[in-house]
Tab-separated table of N, CA and C in Angstrom:
chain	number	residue	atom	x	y	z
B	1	UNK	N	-6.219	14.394	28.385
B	1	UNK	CA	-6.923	15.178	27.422
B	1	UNK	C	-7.433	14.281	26.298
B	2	UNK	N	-8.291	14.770	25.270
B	2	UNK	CA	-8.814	13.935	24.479
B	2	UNK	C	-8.020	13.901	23.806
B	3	UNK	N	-7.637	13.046	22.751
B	3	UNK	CA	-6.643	12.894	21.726
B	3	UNK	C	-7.663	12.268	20.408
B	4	UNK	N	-7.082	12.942	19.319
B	4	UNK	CA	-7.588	12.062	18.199
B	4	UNK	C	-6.437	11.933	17.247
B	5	UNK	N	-5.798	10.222	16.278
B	5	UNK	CA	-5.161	10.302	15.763
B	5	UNK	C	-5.537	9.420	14.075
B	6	UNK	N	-5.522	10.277	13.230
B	6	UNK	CA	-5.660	9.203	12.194
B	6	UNK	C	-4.401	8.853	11.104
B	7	UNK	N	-4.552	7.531	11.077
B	7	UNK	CA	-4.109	6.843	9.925
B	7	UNK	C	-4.679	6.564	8.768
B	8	UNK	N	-3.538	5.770	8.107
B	8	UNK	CA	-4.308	5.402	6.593
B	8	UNK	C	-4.167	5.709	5.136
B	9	UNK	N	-3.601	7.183	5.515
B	9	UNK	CA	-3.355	8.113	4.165
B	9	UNK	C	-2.440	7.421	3.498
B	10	UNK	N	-1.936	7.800	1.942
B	10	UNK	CA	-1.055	7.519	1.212
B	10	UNK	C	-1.563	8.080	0.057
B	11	UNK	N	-0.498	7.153	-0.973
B	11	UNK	CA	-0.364	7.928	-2.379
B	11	UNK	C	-1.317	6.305	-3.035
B	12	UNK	N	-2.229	6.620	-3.940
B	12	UNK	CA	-3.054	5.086	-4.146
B	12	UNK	C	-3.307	6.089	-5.667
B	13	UNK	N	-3.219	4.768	-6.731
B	13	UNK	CA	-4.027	5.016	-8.277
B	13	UNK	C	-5.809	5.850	-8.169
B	14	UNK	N	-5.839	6.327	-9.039
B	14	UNK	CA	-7.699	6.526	-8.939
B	14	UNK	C	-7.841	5.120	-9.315
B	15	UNK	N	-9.018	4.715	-8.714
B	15	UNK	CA	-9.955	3.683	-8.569
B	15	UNK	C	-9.202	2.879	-7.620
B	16	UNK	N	-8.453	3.083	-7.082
B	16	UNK	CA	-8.044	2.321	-5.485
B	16	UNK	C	-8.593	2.747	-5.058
B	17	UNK	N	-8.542	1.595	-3.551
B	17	UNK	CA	-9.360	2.030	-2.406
B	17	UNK	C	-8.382	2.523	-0.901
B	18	UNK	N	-8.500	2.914	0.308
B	18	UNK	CA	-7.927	3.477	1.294
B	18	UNK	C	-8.650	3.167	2.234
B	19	UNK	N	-8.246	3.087	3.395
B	19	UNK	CA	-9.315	2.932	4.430
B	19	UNK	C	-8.616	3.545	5.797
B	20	UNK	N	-8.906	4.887	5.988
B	20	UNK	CA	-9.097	5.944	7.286
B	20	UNK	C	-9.405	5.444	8.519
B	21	UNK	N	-8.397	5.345	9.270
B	21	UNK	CA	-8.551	5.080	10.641
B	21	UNK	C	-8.845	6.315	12.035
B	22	UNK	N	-9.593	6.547	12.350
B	22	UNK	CA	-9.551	7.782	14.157
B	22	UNK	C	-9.417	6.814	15.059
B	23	UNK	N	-8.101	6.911	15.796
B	23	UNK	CA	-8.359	6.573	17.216
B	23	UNK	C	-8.374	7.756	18.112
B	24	UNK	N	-9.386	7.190	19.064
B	24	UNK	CA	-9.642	8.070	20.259
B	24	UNK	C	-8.715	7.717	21.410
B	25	UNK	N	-8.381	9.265	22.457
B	25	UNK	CA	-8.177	8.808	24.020
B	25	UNK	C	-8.331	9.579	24.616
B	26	UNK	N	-8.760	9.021	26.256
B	26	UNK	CA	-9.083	10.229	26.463
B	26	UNK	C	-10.219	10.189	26.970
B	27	UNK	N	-11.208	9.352	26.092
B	27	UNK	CA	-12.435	9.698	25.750
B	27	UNK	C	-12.946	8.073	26.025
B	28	UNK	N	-14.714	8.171	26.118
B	28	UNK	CA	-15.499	6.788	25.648
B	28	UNK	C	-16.054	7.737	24.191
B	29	UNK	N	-15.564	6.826	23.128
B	29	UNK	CA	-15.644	7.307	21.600
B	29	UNK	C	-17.827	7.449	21.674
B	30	UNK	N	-18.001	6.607	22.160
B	30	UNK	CA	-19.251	6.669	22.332
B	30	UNK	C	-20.553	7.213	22.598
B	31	UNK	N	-19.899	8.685	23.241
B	31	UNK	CA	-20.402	9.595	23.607
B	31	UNK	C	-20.168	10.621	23.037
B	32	UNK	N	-19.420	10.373	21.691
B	32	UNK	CA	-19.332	11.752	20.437
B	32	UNK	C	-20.039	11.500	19.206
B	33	UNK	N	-20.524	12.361	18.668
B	33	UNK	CA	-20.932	12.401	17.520
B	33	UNK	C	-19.473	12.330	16.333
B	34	UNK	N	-19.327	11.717	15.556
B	34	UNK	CA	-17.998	11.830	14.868
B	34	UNK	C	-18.081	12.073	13.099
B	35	UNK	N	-17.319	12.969	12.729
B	35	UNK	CA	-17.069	12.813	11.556
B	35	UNK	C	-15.748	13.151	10.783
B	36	UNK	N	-15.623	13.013	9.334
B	36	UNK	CA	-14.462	13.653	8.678
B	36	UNK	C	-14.500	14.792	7.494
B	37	UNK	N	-13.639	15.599	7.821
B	37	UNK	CA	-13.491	16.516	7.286
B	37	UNK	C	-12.471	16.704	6.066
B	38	UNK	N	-12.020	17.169	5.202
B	38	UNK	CA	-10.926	17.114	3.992
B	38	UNK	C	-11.132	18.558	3.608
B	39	UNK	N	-9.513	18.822	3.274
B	39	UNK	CA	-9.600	19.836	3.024
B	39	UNK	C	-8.257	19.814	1.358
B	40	UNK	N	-8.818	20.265	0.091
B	40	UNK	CA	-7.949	19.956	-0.740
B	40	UNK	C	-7.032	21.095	-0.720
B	41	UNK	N	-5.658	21.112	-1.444
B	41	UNK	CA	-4.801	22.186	-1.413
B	41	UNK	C	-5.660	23.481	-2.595
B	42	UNK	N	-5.011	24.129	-1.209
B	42	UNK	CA	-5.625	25.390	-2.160
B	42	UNK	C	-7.245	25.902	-2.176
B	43	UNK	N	-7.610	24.941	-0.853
B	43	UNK	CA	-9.515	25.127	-0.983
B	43	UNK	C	-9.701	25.153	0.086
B	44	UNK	N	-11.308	25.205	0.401
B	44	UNK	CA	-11.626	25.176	1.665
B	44	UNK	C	-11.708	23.931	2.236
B	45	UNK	N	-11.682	23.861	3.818
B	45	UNK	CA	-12.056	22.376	4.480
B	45	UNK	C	-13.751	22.356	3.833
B	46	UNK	N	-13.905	20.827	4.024
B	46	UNK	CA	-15.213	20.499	3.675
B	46	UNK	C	-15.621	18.931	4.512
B	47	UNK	N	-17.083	18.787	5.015
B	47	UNK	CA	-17.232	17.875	5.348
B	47	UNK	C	-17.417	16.994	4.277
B	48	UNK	N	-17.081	15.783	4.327
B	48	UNK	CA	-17.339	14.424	2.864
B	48	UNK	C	-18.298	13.657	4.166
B	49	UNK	N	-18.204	13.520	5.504
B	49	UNK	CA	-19.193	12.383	6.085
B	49	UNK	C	-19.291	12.695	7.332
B	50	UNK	N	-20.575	12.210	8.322
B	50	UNK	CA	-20.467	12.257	9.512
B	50	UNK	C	-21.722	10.594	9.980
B	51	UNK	N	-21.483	10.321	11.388
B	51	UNK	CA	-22.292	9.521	12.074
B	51	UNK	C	-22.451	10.025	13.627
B	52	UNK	N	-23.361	9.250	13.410
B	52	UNK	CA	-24.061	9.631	15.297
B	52	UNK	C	-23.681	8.597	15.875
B	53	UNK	N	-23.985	8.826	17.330
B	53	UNK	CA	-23.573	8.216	18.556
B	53	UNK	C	-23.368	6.607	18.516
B	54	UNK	N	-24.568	6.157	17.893
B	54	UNK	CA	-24.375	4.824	17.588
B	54	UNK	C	-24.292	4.081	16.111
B	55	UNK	N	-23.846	4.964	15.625
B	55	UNK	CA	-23.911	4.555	14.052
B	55	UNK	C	-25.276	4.355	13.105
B	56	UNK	N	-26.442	5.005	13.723
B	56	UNK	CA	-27.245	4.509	12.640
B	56	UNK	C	-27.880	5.740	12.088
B	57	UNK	N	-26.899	7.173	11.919
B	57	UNK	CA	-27.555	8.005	11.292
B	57	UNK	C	-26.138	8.099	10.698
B	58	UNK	N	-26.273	7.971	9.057
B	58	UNK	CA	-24.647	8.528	8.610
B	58	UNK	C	-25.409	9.712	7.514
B	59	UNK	N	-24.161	10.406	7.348
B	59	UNK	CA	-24.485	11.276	6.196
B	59	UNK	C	-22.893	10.935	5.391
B	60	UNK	N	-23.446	11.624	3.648
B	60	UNK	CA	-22.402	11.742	2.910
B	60	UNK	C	-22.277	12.436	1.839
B	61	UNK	N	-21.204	13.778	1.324
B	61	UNK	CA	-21.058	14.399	0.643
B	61	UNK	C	-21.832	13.908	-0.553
B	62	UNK	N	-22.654	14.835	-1.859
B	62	UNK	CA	-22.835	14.517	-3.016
B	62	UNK	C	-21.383	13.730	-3.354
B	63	UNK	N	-20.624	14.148	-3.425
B	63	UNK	CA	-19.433	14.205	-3.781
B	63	UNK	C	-18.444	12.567	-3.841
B	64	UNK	N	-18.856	12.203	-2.617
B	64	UNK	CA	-18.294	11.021	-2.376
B	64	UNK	C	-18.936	10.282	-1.801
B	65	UNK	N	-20.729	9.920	-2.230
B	65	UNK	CA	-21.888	8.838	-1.985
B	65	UNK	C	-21.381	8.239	-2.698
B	66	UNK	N	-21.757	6.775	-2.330
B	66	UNK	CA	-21.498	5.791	-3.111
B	66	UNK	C	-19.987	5.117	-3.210
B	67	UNK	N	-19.417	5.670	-2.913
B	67	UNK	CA	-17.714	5.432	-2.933
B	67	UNK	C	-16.896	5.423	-1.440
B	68	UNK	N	-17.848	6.429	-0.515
B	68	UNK	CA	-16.908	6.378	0.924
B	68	UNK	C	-18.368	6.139	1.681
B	69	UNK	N	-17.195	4.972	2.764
B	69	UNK	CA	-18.412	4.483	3.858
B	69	UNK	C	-17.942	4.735	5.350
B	70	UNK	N	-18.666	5.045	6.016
B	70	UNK	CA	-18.189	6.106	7.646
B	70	UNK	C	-18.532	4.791	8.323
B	71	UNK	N	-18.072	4.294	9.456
B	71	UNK	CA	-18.481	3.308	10.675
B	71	UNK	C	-17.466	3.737	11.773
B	72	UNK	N	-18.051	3.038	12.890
B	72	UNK	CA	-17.052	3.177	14.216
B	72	UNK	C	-17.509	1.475	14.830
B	73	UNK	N	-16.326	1.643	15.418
B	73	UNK	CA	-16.559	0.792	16.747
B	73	UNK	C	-15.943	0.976	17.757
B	74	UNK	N	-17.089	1.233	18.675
B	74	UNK	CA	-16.902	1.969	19.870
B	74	UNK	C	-16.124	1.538	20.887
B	75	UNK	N	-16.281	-0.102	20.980
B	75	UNK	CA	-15.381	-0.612	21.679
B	75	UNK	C	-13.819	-0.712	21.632
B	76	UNK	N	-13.443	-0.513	20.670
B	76	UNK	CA	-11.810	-0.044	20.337
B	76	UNK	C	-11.963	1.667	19.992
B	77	UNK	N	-13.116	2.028	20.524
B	77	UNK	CA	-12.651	3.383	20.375
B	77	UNK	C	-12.296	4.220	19.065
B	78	UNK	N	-12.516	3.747	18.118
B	78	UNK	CA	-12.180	3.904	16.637
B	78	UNK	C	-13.093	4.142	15.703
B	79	UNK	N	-12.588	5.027	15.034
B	79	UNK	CA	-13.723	5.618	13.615
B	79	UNK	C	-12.815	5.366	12.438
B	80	UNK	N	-13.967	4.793	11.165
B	80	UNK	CA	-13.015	4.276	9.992
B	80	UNK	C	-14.103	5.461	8.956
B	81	UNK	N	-12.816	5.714	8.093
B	81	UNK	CA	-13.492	5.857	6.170
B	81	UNK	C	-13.457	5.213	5.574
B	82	UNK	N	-14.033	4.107	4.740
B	82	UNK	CA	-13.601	3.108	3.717
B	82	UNK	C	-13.716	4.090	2.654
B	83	UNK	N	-13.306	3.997	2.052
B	83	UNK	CA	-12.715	5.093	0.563
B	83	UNK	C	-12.582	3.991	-0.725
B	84	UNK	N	-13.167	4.082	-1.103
B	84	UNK	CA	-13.414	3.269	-2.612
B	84	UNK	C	-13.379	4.181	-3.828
B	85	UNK	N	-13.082	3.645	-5.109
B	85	UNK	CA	-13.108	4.304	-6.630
B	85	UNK	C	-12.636	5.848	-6.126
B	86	UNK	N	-11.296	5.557	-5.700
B	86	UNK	CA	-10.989	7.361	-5.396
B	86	UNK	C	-10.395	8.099	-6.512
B	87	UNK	N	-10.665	9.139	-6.814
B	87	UNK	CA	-10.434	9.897	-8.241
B	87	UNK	C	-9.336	10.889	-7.634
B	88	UNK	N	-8.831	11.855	-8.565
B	88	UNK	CA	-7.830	12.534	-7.985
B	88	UNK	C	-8.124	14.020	-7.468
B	89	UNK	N	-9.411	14.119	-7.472
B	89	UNK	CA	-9.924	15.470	-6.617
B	89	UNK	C	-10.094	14.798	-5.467
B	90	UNK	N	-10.215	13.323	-4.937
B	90	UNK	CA	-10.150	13.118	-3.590
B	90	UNK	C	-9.149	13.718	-2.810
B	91	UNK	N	-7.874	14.246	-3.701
B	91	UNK	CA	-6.685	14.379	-2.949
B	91	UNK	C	-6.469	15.510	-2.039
B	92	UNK	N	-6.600	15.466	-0.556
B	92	UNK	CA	-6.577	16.376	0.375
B	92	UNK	C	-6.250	15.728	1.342
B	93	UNK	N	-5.893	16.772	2.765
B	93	UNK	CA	-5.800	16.430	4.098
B	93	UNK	C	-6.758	15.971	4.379
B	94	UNK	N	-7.614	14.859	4.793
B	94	UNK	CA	-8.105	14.128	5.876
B	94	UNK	C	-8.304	14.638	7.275
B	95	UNK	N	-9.111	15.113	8.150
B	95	UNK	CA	-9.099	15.153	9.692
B	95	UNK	C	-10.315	14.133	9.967
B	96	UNK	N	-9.977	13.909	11.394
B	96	UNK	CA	-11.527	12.986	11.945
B	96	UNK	C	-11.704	14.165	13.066
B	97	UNK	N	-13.130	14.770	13.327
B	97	UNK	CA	-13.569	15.021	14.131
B	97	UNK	C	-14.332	14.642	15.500
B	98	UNK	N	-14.531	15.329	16.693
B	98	UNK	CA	-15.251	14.317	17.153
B	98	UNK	C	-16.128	15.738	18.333
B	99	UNK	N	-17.800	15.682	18.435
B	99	UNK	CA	-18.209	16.030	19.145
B	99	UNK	C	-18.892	15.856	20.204
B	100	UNK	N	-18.784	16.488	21.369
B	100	UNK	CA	-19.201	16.029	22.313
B	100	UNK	C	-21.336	15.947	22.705
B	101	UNK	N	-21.545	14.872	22.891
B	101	UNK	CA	-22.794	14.910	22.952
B	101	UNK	C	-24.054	15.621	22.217
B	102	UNK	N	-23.661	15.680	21.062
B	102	UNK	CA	-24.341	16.702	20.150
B	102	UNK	C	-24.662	15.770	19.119
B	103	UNK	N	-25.380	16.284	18.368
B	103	UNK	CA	-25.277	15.890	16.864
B	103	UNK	C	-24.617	15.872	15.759
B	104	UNK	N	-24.271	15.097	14.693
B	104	UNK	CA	-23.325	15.463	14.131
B	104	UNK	C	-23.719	16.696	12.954
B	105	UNK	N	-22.930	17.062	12.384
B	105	UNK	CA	-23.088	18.814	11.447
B	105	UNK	C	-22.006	18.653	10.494
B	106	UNK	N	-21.809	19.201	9.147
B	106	UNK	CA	-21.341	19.457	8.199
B	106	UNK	C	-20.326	20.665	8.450
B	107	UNK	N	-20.312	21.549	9.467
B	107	UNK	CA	-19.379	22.287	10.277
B	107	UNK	C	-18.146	22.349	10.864
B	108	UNK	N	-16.999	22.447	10.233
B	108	UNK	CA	-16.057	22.060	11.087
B	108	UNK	C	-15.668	23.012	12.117
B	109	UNK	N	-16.517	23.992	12.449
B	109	UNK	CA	-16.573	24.776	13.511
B	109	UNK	C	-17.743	24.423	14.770
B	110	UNK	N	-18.023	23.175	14.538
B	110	UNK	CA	-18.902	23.052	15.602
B	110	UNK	C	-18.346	21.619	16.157
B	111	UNK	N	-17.261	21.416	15.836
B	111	UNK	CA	-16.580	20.246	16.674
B	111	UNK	C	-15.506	20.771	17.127
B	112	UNK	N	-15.602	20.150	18.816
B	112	UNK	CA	-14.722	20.308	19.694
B	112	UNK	C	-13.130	19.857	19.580
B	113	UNK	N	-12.826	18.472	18.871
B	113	UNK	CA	-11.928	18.041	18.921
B	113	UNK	C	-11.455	17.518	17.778
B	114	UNK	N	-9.732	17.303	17.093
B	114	UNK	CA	-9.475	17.280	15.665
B	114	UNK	C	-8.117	16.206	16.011
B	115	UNK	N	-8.098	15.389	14.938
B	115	UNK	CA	-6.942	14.544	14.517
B	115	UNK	C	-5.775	16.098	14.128
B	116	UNK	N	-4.781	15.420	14.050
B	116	UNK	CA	-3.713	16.270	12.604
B	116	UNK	C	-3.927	15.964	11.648
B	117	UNK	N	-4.518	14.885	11.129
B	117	UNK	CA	-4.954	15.063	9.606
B	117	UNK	C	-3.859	13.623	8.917
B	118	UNK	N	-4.760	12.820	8.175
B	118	UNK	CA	-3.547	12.548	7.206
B	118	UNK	C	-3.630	12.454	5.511
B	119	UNK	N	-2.572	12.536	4.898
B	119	UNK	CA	-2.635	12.561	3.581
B	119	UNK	C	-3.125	11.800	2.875
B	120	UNK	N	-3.830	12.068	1.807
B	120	UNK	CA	-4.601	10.958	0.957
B	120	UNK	C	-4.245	11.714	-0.697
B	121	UNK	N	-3.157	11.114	-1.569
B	121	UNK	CA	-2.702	11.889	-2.877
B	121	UNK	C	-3.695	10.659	-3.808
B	122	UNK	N	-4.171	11.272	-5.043
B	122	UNK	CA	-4.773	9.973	-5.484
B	122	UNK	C	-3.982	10.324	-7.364
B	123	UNK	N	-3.218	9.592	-7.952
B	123	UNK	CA	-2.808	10.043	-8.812
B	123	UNK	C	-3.448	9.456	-9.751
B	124	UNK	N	-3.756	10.062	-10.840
B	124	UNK	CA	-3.984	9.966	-12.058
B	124	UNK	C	-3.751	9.531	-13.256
């Protein structure tokens, strides 16, 4: 079955940085559209980023342009967040998504497949 697992999370100062790992299995990562999703306590999930098949269409939340950067490499099968100048509304669950042959979407109802999520606290 497909599997998605991410790392990375922790407890980091605002203005640290983090860097979000998806591994895939299962799967050739290559043939999904991928992105991540966050969801803060107490709110709704929300997309902050997504990329296409080969990395050269990314998108990124108003929210967290400029500060978080989406890449993969396909050959290890892996999707990263680089997370820079993180403030403490960054602080939520983390998921990596991943869809099959589609495009990527701001939807977390239009992806097939989900990490468990990991923690990202950013204190203040």
């Amino acid at each position: 079955q497909v599997q998605l697992v991410e790392s990375g999370g922790g407890l980091v100062q605002a203005g640290g940085s983090l860097r979000l790992s998806c591994v895939a299995s299962g799967v050739t990562l290559s043939n999904f559209a991928m992105g991540w999703f966050r969801q803060p306590p107490g709110q709704e999930r929300e997309c902050v980023s997504h990329i296409s098949w080969s990395g050269g269409d990314r998108y990124y939340a108003d929210s967290v342009k400029g500060r978080f950067t989406i890449f993969r490499d396909n050959a290890k099968n892996t999707m990263y967040l680089q997370m820079t100048n993180l403030k403490p509304e960054d602080t939520a669950n983390y998921s990596c998504a991943a869809r099959w042959i589609r495009r990527p979407t701001t939807r977390w109802d239009d992806y097939e497949y989900w990490g468990q999520g990991t923690q990202v606290t950013v204190a203040s």
